[in-house]
N, CA, C and O of each residue as an XYZ file, in Angstrom:
720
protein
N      35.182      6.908     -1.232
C      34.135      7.111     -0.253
C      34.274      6.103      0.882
O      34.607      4.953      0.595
N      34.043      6.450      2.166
C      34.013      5.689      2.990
C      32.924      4.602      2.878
O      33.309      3.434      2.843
N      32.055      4.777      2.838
C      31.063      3.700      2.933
C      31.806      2.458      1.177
O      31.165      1.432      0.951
N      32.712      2.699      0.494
C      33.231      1.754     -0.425
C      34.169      0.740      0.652
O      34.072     -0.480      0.786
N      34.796      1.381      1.128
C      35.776      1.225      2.255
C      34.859     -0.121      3.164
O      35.260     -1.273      3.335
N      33.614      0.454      3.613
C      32.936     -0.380      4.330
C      32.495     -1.680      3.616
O      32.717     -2.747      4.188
N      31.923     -1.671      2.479
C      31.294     -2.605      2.142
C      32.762     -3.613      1.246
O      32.531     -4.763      0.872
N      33.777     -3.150      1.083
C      34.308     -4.056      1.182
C      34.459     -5.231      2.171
O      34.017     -6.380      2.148
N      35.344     -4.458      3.176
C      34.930     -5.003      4.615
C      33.439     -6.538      4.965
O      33.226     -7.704      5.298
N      33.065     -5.683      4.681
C      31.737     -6.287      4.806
C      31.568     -7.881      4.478
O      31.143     -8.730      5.261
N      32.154     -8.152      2.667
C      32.221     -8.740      2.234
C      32.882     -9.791      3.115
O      32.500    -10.958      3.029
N      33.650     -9.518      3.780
C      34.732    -10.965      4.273
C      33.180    -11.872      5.516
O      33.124    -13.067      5.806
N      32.607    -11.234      5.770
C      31.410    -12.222      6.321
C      30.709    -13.086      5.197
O      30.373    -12.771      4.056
N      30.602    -14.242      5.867
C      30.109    -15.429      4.853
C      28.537    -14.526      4.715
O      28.475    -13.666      3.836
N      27.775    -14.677      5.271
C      26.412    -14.432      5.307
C      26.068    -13.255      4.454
O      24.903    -13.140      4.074
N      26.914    -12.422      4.135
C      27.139    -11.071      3.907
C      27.583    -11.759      2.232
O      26.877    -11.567      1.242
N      28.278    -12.191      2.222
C      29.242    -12.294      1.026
C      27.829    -13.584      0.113
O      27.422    -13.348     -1.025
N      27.357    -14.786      0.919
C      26.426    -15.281      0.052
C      24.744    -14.090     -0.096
O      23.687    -14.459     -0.607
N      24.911    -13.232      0.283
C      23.635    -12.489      0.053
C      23.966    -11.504     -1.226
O      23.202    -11.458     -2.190
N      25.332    -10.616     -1.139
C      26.196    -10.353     -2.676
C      25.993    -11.311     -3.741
O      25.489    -10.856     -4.769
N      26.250    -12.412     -3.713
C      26.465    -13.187     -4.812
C      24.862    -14.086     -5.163
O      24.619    -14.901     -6.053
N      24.144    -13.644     -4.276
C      22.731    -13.703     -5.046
C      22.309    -12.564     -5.921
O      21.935    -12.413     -7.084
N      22.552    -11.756     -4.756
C      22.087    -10.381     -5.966
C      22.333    -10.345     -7.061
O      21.563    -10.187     -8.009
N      24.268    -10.594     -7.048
C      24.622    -10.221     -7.932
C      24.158    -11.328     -9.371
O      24.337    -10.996    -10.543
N      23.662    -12.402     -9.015
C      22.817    -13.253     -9.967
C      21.736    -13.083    -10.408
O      21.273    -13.675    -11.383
N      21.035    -12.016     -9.564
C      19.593    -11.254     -9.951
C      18.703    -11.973     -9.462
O      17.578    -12.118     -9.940
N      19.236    -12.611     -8.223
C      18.446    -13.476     -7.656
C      17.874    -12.909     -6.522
O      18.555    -11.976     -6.098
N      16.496    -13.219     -5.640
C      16.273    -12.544     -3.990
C      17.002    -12.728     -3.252
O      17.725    -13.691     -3.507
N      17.202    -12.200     -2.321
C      17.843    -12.193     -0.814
C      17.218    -12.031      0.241
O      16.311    -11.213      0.397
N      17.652    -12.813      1.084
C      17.118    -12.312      2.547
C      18.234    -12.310      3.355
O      19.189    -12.989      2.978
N      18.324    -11.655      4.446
C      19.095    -12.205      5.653
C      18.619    -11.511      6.865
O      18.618    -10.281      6.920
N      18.215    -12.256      7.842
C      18.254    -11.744      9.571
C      19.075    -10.514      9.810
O      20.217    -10.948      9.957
N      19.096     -9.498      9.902
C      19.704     -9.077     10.430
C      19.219     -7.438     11.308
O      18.454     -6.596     10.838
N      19.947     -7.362     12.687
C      19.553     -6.000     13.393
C      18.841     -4.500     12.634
O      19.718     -3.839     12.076
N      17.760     -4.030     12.557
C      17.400     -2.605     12.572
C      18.388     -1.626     12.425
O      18.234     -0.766     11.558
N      19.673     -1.625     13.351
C      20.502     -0.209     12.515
C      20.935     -0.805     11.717
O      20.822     -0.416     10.555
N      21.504     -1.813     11.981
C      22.316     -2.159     10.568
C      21.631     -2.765      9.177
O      22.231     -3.705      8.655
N      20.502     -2.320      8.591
C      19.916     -3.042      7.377
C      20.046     -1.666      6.603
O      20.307     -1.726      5.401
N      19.921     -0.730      7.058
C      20.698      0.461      6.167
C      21.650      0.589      5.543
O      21.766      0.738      4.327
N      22.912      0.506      6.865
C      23.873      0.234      6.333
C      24.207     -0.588      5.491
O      24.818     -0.120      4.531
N      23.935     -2.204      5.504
C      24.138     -2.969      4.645
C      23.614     -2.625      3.379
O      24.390     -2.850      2.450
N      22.653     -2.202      3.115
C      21.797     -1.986      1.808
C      22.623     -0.720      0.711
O      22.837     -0.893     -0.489
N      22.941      0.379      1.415
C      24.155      1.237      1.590
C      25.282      0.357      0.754
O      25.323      0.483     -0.470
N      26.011     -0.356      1.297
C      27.087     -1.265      1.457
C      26.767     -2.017     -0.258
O      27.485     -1.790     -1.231
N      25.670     -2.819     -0.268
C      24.977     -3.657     -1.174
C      25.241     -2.834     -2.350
O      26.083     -3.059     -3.220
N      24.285     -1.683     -2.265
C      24.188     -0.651     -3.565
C      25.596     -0.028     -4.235
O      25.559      0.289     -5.424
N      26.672      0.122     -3.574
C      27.983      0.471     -4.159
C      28.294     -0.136     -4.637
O      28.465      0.035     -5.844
N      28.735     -1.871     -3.688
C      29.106     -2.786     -4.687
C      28.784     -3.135     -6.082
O      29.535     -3.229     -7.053
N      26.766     -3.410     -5.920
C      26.455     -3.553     -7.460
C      26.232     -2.964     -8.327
O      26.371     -3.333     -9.493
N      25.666     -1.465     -7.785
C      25.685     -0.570     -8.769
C      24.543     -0.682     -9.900
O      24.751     -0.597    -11.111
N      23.043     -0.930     -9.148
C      22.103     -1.490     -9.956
C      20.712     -1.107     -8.844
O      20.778     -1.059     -7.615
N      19.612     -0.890     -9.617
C      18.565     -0.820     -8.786
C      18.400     -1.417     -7.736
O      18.678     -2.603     -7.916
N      17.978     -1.148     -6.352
C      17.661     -1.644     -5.080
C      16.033     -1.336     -5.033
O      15.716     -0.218     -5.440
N      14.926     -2.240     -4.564
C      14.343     -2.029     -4.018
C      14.061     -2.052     -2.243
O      13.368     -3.064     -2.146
N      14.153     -1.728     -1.411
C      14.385     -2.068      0.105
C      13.030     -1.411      0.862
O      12.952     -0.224      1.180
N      11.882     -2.508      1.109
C      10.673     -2.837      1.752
C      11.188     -2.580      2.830
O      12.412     -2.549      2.965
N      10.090     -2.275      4.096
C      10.430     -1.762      5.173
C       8.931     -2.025      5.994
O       8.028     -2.448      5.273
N       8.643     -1.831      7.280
C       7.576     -1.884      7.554
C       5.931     -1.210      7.963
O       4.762     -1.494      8.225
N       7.054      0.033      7.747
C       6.118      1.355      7.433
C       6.596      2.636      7.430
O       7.764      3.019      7.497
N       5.542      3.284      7.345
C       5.829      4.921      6.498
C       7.127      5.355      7.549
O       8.251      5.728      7.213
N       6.725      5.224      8.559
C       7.858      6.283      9.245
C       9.502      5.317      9.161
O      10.601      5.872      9.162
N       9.319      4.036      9.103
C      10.348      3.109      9.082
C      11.113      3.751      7.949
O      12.244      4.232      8.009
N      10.217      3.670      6.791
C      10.858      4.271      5.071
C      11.293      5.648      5.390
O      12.450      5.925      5.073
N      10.459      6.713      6.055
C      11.204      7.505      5.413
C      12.695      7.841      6.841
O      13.444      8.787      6.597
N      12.866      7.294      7.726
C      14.142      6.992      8.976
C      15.259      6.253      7.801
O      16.393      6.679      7.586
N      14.689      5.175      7.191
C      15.637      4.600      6.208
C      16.354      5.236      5.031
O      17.528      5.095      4.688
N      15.191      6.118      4.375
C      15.631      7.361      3.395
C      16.749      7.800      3.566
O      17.759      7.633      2.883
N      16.553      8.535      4.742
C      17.457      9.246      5.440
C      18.765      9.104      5.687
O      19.717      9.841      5.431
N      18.657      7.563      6.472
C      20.358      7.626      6.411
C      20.465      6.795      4.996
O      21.620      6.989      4.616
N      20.057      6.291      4.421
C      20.521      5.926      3.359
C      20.995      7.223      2.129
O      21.907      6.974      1.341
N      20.353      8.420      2.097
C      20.523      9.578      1.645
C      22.043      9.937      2.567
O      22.903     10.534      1.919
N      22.298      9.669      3.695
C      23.320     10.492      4.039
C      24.767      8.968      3.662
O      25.956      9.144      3.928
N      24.443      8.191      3.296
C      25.565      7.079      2.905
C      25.577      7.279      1.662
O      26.766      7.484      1.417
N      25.085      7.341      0.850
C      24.965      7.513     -1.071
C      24.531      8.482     -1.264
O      24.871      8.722     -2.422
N      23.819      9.493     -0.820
C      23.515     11.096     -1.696
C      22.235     10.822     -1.641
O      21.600      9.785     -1.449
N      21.858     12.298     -1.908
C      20.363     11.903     -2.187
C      19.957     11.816     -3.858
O      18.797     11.634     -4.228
N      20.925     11.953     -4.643
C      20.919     11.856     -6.306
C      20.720      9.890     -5.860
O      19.660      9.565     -6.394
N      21.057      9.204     -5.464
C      20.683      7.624     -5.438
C      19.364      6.999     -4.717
O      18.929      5.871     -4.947
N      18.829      7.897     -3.840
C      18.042      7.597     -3.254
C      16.334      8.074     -3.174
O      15.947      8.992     -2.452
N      15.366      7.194     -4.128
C      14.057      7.449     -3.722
C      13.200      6.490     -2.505
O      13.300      5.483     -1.803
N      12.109      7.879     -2.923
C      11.385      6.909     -1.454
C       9.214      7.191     -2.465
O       8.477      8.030     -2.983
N       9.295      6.082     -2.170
C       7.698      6.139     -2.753
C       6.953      5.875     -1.521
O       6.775      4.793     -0.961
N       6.417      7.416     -1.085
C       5.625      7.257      0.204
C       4.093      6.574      0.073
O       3.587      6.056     -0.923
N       3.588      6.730      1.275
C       2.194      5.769      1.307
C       0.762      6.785      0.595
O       0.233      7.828      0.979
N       0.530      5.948     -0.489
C      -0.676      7.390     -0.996
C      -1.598      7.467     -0.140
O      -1.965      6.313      0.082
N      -2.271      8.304      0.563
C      -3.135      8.388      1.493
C      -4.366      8.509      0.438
O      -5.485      8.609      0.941
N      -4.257      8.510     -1.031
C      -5.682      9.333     -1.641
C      -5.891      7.317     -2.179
O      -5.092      6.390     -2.307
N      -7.493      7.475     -2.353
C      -7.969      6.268     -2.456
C      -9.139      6.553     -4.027
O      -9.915      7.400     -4.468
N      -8.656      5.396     -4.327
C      -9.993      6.703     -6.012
C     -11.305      6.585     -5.522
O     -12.125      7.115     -6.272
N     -11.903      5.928     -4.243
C     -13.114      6.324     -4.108
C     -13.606      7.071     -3.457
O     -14.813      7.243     -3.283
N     -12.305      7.881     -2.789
C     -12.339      9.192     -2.010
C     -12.899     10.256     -2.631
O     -12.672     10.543     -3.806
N     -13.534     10.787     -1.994
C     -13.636     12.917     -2.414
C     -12.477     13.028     -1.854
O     -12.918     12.081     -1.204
N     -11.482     13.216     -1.463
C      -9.633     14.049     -1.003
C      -9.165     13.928     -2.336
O      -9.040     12.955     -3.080
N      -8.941     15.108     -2.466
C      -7.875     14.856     -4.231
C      -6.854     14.011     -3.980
O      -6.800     13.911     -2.755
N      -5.948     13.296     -4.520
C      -4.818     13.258     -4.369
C      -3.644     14.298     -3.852
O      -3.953     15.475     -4.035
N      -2.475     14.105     -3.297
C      -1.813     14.998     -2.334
C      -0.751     15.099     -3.623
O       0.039     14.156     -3.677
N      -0.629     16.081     -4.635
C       0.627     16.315     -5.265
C       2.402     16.246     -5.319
O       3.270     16.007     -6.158
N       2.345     16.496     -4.339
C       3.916     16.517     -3.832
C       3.967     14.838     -3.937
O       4.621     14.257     -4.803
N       3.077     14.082     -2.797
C       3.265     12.906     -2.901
C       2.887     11.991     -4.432
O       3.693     11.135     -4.796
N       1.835     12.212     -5.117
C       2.183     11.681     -6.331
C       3.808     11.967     -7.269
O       4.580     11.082     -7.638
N       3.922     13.054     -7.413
C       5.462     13.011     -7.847
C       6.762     12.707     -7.148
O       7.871     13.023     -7.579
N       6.531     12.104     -6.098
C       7.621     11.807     -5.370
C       7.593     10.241     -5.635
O       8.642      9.718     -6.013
N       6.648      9.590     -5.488
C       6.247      8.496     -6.342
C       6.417      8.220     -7.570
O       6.495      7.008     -7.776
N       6.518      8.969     -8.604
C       6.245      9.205    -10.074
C       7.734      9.144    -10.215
O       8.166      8.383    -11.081
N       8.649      9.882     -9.439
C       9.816     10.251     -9.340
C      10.919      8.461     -9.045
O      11.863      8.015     -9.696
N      10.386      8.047     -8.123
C      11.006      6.803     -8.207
C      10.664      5.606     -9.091
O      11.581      4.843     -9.393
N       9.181      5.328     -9.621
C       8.807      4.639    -10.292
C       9.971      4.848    -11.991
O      10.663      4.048    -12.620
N       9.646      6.365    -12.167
C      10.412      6.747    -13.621
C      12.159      6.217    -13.356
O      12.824      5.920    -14.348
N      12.726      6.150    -12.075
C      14.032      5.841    -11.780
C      13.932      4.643    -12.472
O      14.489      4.456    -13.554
N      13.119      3.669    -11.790
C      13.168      2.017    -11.742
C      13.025      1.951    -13.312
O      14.081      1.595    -13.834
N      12.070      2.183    -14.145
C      11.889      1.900    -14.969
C      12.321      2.128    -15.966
O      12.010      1.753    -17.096
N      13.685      3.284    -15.306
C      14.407      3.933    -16.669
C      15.819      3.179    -16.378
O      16.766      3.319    -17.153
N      15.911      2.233    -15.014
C      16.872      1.670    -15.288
C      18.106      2.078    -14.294
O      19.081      1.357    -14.085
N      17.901      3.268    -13.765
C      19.009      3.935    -12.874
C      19.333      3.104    -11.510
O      18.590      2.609    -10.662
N      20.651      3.153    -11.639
C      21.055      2.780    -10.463
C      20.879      3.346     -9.307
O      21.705      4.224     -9.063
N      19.866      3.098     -8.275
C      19.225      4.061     -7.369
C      18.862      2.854     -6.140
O      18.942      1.631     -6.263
N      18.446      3.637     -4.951
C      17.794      2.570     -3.963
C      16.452      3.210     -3.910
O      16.263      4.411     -3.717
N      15.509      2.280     -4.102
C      13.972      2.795     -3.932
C      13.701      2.574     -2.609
O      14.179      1.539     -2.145
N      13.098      3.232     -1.920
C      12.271      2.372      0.174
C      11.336      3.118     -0.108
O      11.022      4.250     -0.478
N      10.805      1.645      0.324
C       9.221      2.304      0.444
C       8.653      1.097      1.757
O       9.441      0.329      2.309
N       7.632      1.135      1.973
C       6.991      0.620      2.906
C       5.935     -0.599      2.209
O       5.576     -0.641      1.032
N       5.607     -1.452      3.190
C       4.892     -2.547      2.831
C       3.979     -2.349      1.803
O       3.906     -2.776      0.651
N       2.915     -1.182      2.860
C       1.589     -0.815      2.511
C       1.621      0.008      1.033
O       0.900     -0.064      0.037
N       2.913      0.898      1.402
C       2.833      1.733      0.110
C       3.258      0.901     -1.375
O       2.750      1.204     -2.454
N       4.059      0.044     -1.242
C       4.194     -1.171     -2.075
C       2.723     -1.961     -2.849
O       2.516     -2.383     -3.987
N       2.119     -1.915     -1.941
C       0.796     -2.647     -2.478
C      -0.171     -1.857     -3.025
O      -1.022     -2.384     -3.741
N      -0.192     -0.369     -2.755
C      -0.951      0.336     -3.846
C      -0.552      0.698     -5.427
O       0.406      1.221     -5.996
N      -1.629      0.213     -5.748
C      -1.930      0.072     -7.287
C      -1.552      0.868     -8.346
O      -2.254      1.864     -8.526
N      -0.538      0.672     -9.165
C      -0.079      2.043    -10.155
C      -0.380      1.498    -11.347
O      -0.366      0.289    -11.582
N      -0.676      2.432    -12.177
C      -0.382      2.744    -14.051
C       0.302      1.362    -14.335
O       1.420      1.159    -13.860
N      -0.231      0.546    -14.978
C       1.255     -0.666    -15.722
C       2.113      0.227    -16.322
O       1.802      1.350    -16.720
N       3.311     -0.344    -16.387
C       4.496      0.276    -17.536
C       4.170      0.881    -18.727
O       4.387      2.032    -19.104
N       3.437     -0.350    -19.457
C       2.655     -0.051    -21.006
C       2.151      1.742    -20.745
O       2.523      2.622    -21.521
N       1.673      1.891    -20.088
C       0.498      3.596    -19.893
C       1.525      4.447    -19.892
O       1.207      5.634    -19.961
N       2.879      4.147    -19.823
C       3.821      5.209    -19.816
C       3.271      6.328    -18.647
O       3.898      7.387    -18.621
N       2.508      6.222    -17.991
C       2.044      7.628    -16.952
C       3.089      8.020    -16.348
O       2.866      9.179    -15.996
N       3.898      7.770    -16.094
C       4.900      8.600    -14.839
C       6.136      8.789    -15.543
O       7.124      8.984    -14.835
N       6.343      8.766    -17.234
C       6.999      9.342    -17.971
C       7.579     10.818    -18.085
O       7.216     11.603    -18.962
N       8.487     11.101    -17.139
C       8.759     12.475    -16.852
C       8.958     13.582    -18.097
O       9.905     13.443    -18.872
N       8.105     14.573    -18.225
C       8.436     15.308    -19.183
C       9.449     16.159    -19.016
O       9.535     16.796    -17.965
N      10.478     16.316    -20.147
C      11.757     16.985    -20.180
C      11.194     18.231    -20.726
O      10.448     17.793    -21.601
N      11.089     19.522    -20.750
C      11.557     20.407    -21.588
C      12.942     21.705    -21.040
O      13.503     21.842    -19.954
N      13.070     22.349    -22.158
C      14.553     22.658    -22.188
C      14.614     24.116    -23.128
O      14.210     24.284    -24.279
N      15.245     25.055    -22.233
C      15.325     26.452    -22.816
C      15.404     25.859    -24.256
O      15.988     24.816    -24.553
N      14.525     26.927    -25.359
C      14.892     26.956    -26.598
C      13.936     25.387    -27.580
O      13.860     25.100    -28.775
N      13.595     24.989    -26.806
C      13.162     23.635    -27.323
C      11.438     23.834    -28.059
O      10.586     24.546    -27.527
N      11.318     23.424    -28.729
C       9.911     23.918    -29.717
C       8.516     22.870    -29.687
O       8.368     22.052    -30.595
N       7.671     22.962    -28.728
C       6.664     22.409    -28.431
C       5.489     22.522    -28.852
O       4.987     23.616    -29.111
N       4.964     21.543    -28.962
C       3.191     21.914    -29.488
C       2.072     22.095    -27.984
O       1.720     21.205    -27.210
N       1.835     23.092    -27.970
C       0.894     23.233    -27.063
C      -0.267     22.153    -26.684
O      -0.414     21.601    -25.593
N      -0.842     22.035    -27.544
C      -2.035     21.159    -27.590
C      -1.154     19.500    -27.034
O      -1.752     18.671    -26.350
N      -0.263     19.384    -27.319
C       0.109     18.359    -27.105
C       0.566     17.968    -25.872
O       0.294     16.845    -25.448
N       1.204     18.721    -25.263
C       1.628     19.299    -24.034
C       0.679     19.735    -22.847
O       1.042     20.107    -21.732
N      -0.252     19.645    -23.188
C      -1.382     20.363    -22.505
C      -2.296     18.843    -22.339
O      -3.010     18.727    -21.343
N      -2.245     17.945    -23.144
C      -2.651     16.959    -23.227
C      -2.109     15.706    -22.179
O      -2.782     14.925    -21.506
N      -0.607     15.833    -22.319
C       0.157     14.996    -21.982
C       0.234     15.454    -19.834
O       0.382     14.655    -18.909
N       0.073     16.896    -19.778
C      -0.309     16.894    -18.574
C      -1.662     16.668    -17.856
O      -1.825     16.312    -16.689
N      -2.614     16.952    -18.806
C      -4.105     16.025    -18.380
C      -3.906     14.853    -17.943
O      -4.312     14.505    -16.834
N      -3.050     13.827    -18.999
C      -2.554     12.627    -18.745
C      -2.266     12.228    -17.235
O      -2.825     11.448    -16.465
N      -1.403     12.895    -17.142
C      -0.775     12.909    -15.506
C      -1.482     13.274    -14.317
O      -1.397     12.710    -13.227
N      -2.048     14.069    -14.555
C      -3.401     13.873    -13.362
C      -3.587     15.806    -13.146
O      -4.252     16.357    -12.269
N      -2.868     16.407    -14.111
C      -2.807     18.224    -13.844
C      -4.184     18.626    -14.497
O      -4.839     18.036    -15.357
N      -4.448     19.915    -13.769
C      -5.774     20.339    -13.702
C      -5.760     21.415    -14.717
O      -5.257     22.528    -14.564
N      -6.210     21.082    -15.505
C      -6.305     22.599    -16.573
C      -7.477     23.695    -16.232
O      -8.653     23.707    -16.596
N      -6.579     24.822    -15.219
C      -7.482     26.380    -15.164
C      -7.689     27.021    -16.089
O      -6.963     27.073    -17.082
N      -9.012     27.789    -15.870
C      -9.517     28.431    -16.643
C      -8.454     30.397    -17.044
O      -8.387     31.021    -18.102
N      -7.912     30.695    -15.792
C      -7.007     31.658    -16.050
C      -5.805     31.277    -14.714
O      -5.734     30.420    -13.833
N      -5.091     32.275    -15.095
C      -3.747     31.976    -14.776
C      -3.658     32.200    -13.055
O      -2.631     31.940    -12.428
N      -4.935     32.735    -12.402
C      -4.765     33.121    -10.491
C      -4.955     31.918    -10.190
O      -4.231     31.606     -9.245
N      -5.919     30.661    -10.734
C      -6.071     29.578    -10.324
C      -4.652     28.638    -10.142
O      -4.529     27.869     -9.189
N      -3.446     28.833    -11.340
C      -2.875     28.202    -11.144
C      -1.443     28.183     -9.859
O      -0.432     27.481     -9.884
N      -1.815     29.112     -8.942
C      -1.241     28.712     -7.737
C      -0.698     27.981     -7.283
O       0.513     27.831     -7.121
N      -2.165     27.000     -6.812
C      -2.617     25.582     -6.138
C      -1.191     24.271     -7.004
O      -0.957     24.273     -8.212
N      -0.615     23.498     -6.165
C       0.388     22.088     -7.237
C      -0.730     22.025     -8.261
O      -1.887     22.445     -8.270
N       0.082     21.300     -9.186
C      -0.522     20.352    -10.248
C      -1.431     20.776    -10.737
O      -2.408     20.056    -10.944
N      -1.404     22.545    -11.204
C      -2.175     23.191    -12.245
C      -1.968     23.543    -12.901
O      -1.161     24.380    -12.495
N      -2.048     23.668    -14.089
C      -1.689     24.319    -15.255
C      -2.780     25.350    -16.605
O      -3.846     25.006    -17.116
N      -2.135     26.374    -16.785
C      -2.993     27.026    -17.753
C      -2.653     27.831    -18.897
O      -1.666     28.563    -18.817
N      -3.442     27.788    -20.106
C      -2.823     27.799    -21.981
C      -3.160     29.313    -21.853
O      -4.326     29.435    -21.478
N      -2.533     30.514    -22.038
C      -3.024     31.429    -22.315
C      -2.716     31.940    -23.879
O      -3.227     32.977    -24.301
């Protein structure tokens, strides 16, 4: 891949090369550096180590411009983005579905360990999730042929925040579900 190509390269800068060898100690990093190029580098970063990235940004539209090309340097199989929840729990607005699992979606990355780059934004960083322990954003697998207990299943999506309808026209609407 080209971008391997690059971040070799890369490496022969001192500044560049002591920000590698923190990481690669599992230590923080910082470095100064220009707006186009913190993509790239991060890009660059993530091949070399081959280990979770988190990469803060300064807001929603910053994260998801960063997504982007970072999706077009590594794929989008490496790249989440945990957008800003607009729903607040003391709101009447439900929560926005798409955006909880897109969230749910990178949190389950991090915590399962995958080598991925997470961006997200300041703000969206500082809203409040499930601890680990709650297992909530535990993605459920199922799989042609596989033998489930209803009740259990039905449970485990309550868990998650899905709405159990009363018949099956309701379930349209995201994040509904119904036992017939």
């Amino acid at each position: 891949m080209f971008i391997t190509r690059v971040a070799q390269q890369l490496l022969f800068s001192r500044p560049i090369r002591s920000v590698y060898e923190d990481l690669q100690e599992k230590k923080d990093a910082r470095l100064c550096l220009a707006q186009s190029a913190r993509t790239l580098l991060v890009a660059a970063l993530f091949t070399l180590l081959k280990r979770p990235i988190v990469y803060v940004v300064s807001g929603e539209e910053q994260s998801q411009r960063a997504r982007l090309a970072l999706e077009g340097w590594l794929g989008r199989d490496a790249v989440f983005h945990v957008p800003t929840n607009p729903f607040r729990a003391w709101s009447e607005k439900e929560p926005d579905p798409a955006c909880m699992a897109r969230r749910a979606r990178a949190e389950a990355a991090l915590m399962g360990g995958h080598a991925c780059v997470v961006v997200t934004s300041a703000r969206s960083l500082m809203t409040r999730v499930a601890p680990r322990s709650a297992r909530m954003y535990q993605p459920i697998s199922l799989h042609v042929g596989d033998r489930i207990e209803i009740n259990t299943l039905s449970q485990q999506l309550l868990r998650l925040g899905y709405t159990l309808c009363a018949n099956a026209r309701e379930v349209a609407a995201p994040a509904r579900f119904c036992v017939v």
